[in-house]
């Protein structure tokens, strides 16, 4: 059948789908791409190959495929190379005869059912455009790495009548190749790819989305985007060193913006602005430290014009460092931008000295003083949506909420910029400047440092070479340093497996240590070769050369000899190499298996649980190992006070066991020593739950102290639990049945917690909470002597005797993102200004959240969230502000004023898991909904103390009837008295 006799598009006998395969100099992979079309489960599919005037044999391969598959494969070649994907795709659409069109690149493949699934969706819904899931397949990765392309867009099948219904589709999925288009739709709308410009997919996809009368998304994998991470020739989108690449991207963005404006889709423009700031711009910003000055200036000139078109409200929707980099780029402020890019690339790094103004922390001092954006008033233009121009610089550069001002130096990852690199007879001389943010390193601090050279490959880090830092000088905003390292004598690598060596500088500040990496912020700074003496003799290698990692950090690479390279390559690819790699992979697999959760659970049950139970061994845990606190702490300290003869083990998690008792054995939660201790313990004491899959041995007694009476519904009273399957509920019940004793502080606990956990009566121990013994005793002492004792904690926090203390302790909040930051529901600066002369406010967020206070409230508002134990804070406070936290039941024992800031009461009660009683009716203090009401209620503590005195007594009688001040002693007497010495 010749071209003239082929059926016209849509005519009887025409294919259902035409797949346009474009190719340029890719003769090796083209057959695989075509085969993925010919092997589709939908048979009525044609392949239209368009060669972009290749210089290799691609077109010959295409013609041979056409001859081998007549009627199914056709091959075309452009008259001249177009230099992009647009022209060959447009030509393919013109030649296509199918009712629908797909695009395929020669280095990719279609999923076997792609055409069938997309055709069925299009025919069923009448969509002009059907889009399915693309998967990036990293073909040269060792483990077959695959990454789904924005999978949340394809979680289910759905049909859109307009792209406005799902802005994220236009913003994120800009590919043209994972889509099926009705050919008639493309022709009617005149949709073509732009020619002569890169990033043509962005514009074409935007045009198609905006024009489509109906769009259907399917959750099926349709397109495999093959990615070669180590390709010799970079793809067009990865050639970011070419300034034309960025210019093309900006031009495409301008065209898309104009399209959206013409279509009246301004809301989509806003979403696109956000994505540009957090993604498109970031791709190029990260490369700036590797580019020369002329590139940077041209880059800034191109970016500046486009950034002016960005809605300023979009700056609020991205992370602070994204907004900061975009703003500084607009200003061409390279002195501040390049350090900011370092933080953009290394997210935990603090790269700016920052500055404090009016109680707020700013990224830099420039741009925030005088004219609001750093320009004279007469040069400021109009304001964009979101912020007046006069406030914009301060708004963007304000990093108070990131909490840098609250971090000690040992918790900081500081920028260390390399300023000097010199080589001389095997010795490298280095100098640099370490950022000193907000003066965290005081002028009089004792400073010492050392350079560390360590192999990058983890398996060979058994050797670390260190060299002292000879000079450290305090320079205000930075610490200047100089050091020399005799690598010819001091660095002894093996020579092959430890090819790359990273450099770190450890800085000791008055005994506190922080570790830095050496950042090379200017291209060409580190260059040369240094002799070394590998342990595998100099036949392997005899030099190292400096190189800069993708994150901008200095490292050294061993330069192996060419013959050795060939020998190593032969060995790696031959039988010895395969054997070695196989052994290495098996060893890694064994290690991974031995440290997996399933293996640890098996060890616990099959090995450790067969060991004898150790009499006198008690394992303590509080809040899943996060704290040394609460009733387990009170019981432990009572046992120590009585001098009992026992072996104590405390579990910890997180960064380390700081704050845990020195006279106990400390084990990391889920470690093997932890599991062994649990298996052999005579007693478990905790307030939440030991790992759910660990079965308690019959010889072990589990004392569950729990961590608070219940306002919100718990356990099997929760709607979520009721919806679980019977096996899931049975599994949950088995974990609860491990409790041998469950502490009860009131009959309210019996009606709520005990019932919700389906505990047997014999399990309940009506003794109160040991953690509350201190509160009961504090109230008794106060009543006996008529004086409140503040104790050492007030002095530790710097609280003077002329101010009352308020404690704000809210319950856990699910929101806050990955960092679980809790934003205070009131203006803390306004609070400090209003009440700072009368009150000191202590803020203690839930242990699963954290809060950041601005420095403007120093001394008036104090973050005490790091204090493990809330009990001393309760005893210190003259009044409590909470919402729905169970801390209300504990604080009531002190008989002091309580305030309930229930600003989201309906949401919490009705949209959450519900409550056991109506707080509005039973609260022993004022319940307020707004900040104004809170301020009014706090006007007089004495008035509130008298007004709600009776309500507080009734509250204690109902919810704390068994809290008598002797709970810890009672538990010790009942369970541990036999261990008293003598």
mmCIF file of C-alpha atoms in Angstrom, residues 512-681:
data_model
loop_
_atom_site.group_PDB
_atom_site.id
_atom_site.type_symbol
_atom_site.label_atom_id
_atom_site.label_comp_id
_atom_site.label_asym_id
_atom_site.label_seq_id
_atom_site.Cartn_x
_atom_site.Cartn_y
_atom_site.Cartn_z
ATOM 1 C CA UNK A 512 31.029 23.151 71.750
ATOM 2 C CA UNK A 513 31.802 21.603 68.375
ATOM 3 C CA UNK A 514 30.354 22.378 64.972
ATOM 4 C CA UNK A 515 31.340 20.818 61.656
ATOM 5 C CA UNK A 516 31.625 22.730 58.381
ATOM 6 C CA UNK A 517 32.262 21.882 54.745
ATOM 7 C CA UNK A 518 34.591 23.964 52.584
ATOM 8 C CA UNK A 519 32.547 25.833 49.973
ATOM 9 C CA UNK A 520 34.208 27.019 46.760
ATOM 10 C CA UNK A 521 31.995 29.881 45.627
ATOM 11 C CA UNK A 522 34.149 31.007 42.697
ATOM 12 C CA UNK A 523 34.954 28.825 39.675
ATOM 13 C CA UNK A 524 38.592 27.939 39.147
ATOM 14 C CA UNK A 525 39.677 28.695 42.714
ATOM 15 C CA UNK A 526 40.913 25.170 43.468
ATOM 16 C CA UNK A 527 43.152 23.708 40.783
ATOM 17 C CA UNK A 528 46.322 21.629 40.570
ATOM 18 C CA UNK A 529 47.751 18.263 41.604
ATOM 19 C CA UNK A 530 49.339 17.042 44.815
ATOM 20 C CA UNK A 531 51.493 13.943 45.282
ATOM 21 C CA UNK A 532 50.270 11.193 47.603
ATOM 22 C CA UNK A 533 51.516 7.751 48.621
ATOM 23 C CA UNK A 534 48.715 5.172 48.225
ATOM 24 C CA UNK A 535 49.008 2.034 50.328
ATOM 25 C CA UNK A 536 48.605 -0.065 47.165
ATOM 26 C CA UNK A 537 51.928 1.401 45.910
ATOM 27 C CA UNK A 538 52.458 4.250 43.503
ATOM 28 C CA UNK A 539 51.797 1.930 40.569
ATOM 29 C CA UNK A 540 48.145 2.593 41.361
ATOM 30 C CA UNK A 541 48.286 6.381 41.621
ATOM 31 C CA UNK A 542 50.569 9.086 42.892
ATOM 32 C CA UNK A 543 48.495 12.273 42.755
ATOM 33 C CA UNK A 544 45.275 13.786 43.995
ATOM 34 C CA UNK A 545 43.525 16.700 42.369
ATOM 35 C CA UNK A 546 40.971 19.061 43.907
ATOM 36 C CA UNK A 547 37.398 18.987 42.635
ATOM 37 C CA UNK A 548 34.168 20.684 43.624
ATOM 38 C CA UNK A 549 31.144 18.529 44.366
ATOM 39 C CA UNK A 550 27.659 19.216 42.988
ATOM 40 C CA UNK A 551 26.867 20.883 46.316
ATOM 41 C CA UNK A 552 29.828 23.232 45.973
ATOM 42 C CA UNK A 553 32.138 21.561 48.495
ATOM 43 C CA UNK A 554 35.870 20.968 48.147
ATOM 44 C CA UNK A 555 37.024 17.384 47.812
ATOM 45 C CA UNK A 556 40.051 15.577 46.391
ATOM 46 C CA UNK A 557 40.058 12.822 43.793
ATOM 47 C CA UNK A 558 42.838 10.302 43.355
ATOM 48 C CA UNK A 559 44.271 10.440 39.839
ATOM 49 C CA UNK A 560 44.930 6.826 38.876
ATOM 50 C CA UNK A 561 47.327 5.900 36.081
ATOM 51 C CA UNK A 562 45.850 5.027 32.691
ATOM 52 C CA UNK A 563 47.124 1.455 32.769
ATOM 53 C CA UNK A 564 45.694 0.966 36.207
ATOM 54 C CA UNK A 565 42.386 2.420 35.040
ATOM 55 C CA UNK A 566 42.274 -0.086 32.209
ATOM 56 C CA UNK A 567 43.221 -2.937 34.542
ATOM 57 C CA UNK A 568 40.608 -1.921 37.086
ATOM 58 C CA UNK A 569 37.979 -1.535 34.347
ATOM 59 C CA UNK A 570 38.807 -4.996 33.019
ATOM 60 C CA UNK A 571 38.657 -6.471 36.492
ATOM 61 C CA UNK A 572 35.366 -4.789 37.289
ATOM 62 C CA UNK A 573 33.745 -5.964 34.077
ATOM 63 C CA UNK A 574 35.294 -9.418 34.151
ATOM 64 C CA UNK A 575 34.632 -12.471 36.306
ATOM 65 C CA UNK A 576 36.629 -11.221 39.339
ATOM 66 C CA UNK A 577 34.744 -7.935 39.274
ATOM 67 C CA UNK A 578 31.387 -9.644 38.972
ATOM 68 C CA UNK A 579 32.293 -11.913 41.865
ATOM 69 C CA UNK A 580 33.453 -8.976 44.008
ATOM 70 C CA UNK A 581 30.378 -6.905 43.221
ATOM 71 C CA UNK A 582 28.134 -9.860 43.875
ATOM 72 C CA UNK A 583 29.815 -10.431 47.243
ATOM 73 C CA UNK A 584 29.556 -6.747 48.094
ATOM 74 C CA UNK A 585 25.856 -6.653 47.219
ATOM 75 C CA UNK A 586 25.208 -9.805 49.228
ATOM 76 C CA UNK A 587 27.040 -8.334 52.221
ATOM 77 C CA UNK A 588 24.971 -5.152 51.955
ATOM 78 C CA UNK A 589 21.800 -7.191 51.681
ATOM 79 C CA UNK A 590 22.728 -9.233 54.757
ATOM 80 C CA UNK A 591 23.498 -6.073 56.708
ATOM 81 C CA UNK A 592 20.261 -4.475 55.589
ATOM 82 C CA UNK A 593 18.342 -7.580 56.579
ATOM 83 C CA UNK A 594 20.023 -7.819 59.974
ATOM 84 C CA UNK A 595 19.138 -4.217 60.802
ATOM 85 C CA UNK A 596 15.581 -4.305 59.459
ATOM 86 C CA UNK A 597 12.583 -4.009 61.723
ATOM 87 C CA UNK A 598 11.334 -7.503 60.861
ATOM 88 C CA UNK A 599 14.682 -9.050 61.760
ATOM 89 C CA UNK A 600 14.802 -7.199 65.072
ATOM 90 C CA UNK A 601 11.316 -8.415 65.949
ATOM 91 C CA UNK A 602 12.369 -11.978 65.153
ATOM 92 C CA UNK A 603 15.510 -11.584 67.283
ATOM 93 C CA UNK A 604 13.381 -10.317 70.141
ATOM 94 C CA UNK A 605 10.989 -13.269 70.010
ATOM 95 C CA UNK A 606 13.282 -16.096 68.914
ATOM 96 C CA UNK A 607 16.550 -15.195 70.645
ATOM 97 C CA UNK A 608 16.266 -12.583 73.401
ATOM 98 C CA UNK A 609 12.957 -13.905 74.782
ATOM 99 C CA UNK A 610 14.587 -17.296 75.369
ATOM 100 C CA UNK A 611 17.117 -15.743 77.715
ATOM 101 C CA UNK A 612 16.238 -15.879 81.410
ATOM 102 C CA UNK A 613 14.344 -12.959 82.935
ATOM 103 C CA UNK A 614 16.706 -10.880 85.086
ATOM 104 C CA UNK A 615 15.319 -10.216 88.525
ATOM 105 C CA UNK A 616 15.518 -6.551 89.439
ATOM 106 C CA UNK A 617 15.733 -5.299 85.843
ATOM 107 C CA UNK A 618 13.308 -2.439 85.101
ATOM 108 C CA UNK A 619 12.995 -0.752 81.706
ATOM 109 C CA UNK A 620 11.622 2.804 81.808
ATOM 110 C CA UNK A 621 10.321 4.847 78.888
ATOM 111 C CA UNK A 622 8.487 8.161 78.563
ATOM 112 C CA UNK A 623 6.716 9.417 75.448
ATOM 113 C CA UNK A 624 8.259 6.799 73.149
ATOM 114 C CA UNK A 625 11.761 7.560 74.397
ATOM 115 C CA UNK A 626 11.651 11.271 73.632
ATOM 116 C CA UNK A 627 11.835 12.461 77.235
ATOM 117 C CA UNK A 628 13.010 11.769 80.746
ATOM 118 C CA UNK A 629 9.751 12.886 82.302
ATOM 119 C CA UNK A 630 6.270 12.171 83.574
ATOM 120 C CA UNK A 631 5.197 9.353 85.886
ATOM 121 C CA UNK A 632 7.952 6.911 84.844
ATOM 122 C CA UNK A 633 10.462 9.535 85.977
ATOM 123 C CA UNK A 634 8.620 10.039 89.288
ATOM 124 C CA UNK A 635 8.560 6.295 89.975
ATOM 125 C CA UNK A 636 12.227 5.929 89.057
ATOM 126 C CA UNK A 637 13.287 8.791 91.327
ATOM 127 C CA UNK A 638 11.204 7.411 94.198
ATOM 128 C CA UNK A 639 12.954 4.068 93.781
ATOM 129 C CA UNK A 640 16.317 5.811 93.888
ATOM 130 C CA UNK A 641 15.226 7.909 96.888
ATOM 131 C CA UNK A 642 14.349 4.756 98.801
ATOM 132 C CA UNK A 643 17.710 3.195 97.878
ATOM 133 C CA UNK A 644 16.276 0.114 96.184
ATOM 134 C CA UNK A 645 18.642 -2.450 94.752
ATOM 135 C CA UNK A 646 17.641 -2.731 91.092
ATOM 136 C CA UNK A 647 19.018 -2.384 87.561
ATOM 137 C CA UNK A 648 17.500 0.546 85.670
ATOM 138 C CA UNK A 649 17.397 0.913 81.891
ATOM 139 C CA UNK A 650 16.026 4.071 80.235
ATOM 140 C CA UNK A 651 15.243 4.243 76.541
ATOM 141 C CA UNK A 652 15.909 7.351 74.496
ATOM 142 C CA UNK A 653 15.446 8.443 70.907
ATOM 143 C CA UNK A 654 16.306 11.461 68.775
ATOM 144 C CA UNK A 655 19.694 13.159 68.773
ATOM 145 C CA UNK A 656 20.962 11.574 71.985
ATOM 146 C CA UNK A 657 20.438 10.836 75.670
ATOM 147 C CA UNK A 658 21.006 14.378 76.956
ATOM 148 C CA UNK A 659 18.920 15.000 80.048
ATOM 149 C CA UNK A 660 18.514 11.340 80.928
ATOM 150 C CA UNK A 661 19.790 10.040 84.309
ATOM 151 C CA UNK A 662 23.471 9.251 84.594
ATOM 152 C CA UNK A 663 22.858 6.460 87.134
ATOM 153 C CA UNK A 664 20.880 4.308 84.680
ATOM 154 C CA UNK A 665 21.820 2.290 81.612
ATOM 155 C CA UNK A 666 20.728 4.278 78.548
ATOM 156 C CA UNK A 667 19.744 2.439 75.355
ATOM 157 C CA UNK A 668 18.511 3.792 72.061
ATOM 158 C CA UNK A 669 14.938 2.813 71.286
ATOM 159 C CA UNK A 670 14.702 -0.086 68.804
ATOM 160 C CA UNK A 671 18.392 -0.916 69.191
ATOM 161 C CA UNK A 672 19.417 -4.492 69.936
ATOM 162 C CA UNK A 673 20.383 -3.636 73.568
ATOM 163 C CA UNK A 674 16.925 -2.087 73.957
ATOM 164 C CA UNK A 675 15.181 -5.213 72.677
ATOM 165 C CA UNK A 676 17.371 -7.463 74.825
ATOM 166 C CA UNK A 677 16.597 -5.399 77.927
ATOM 167 C CA UNK A 678 12.846 -5.533 77.259
ATOM 168 C CA UNK A 679 12.967 -9.285 76.717
ATOM 169 C CA UNK A 680 14.775 -9.902 80.016
ATOM 170 C CA UNK A 681 13.117 -7.223 82.178
#
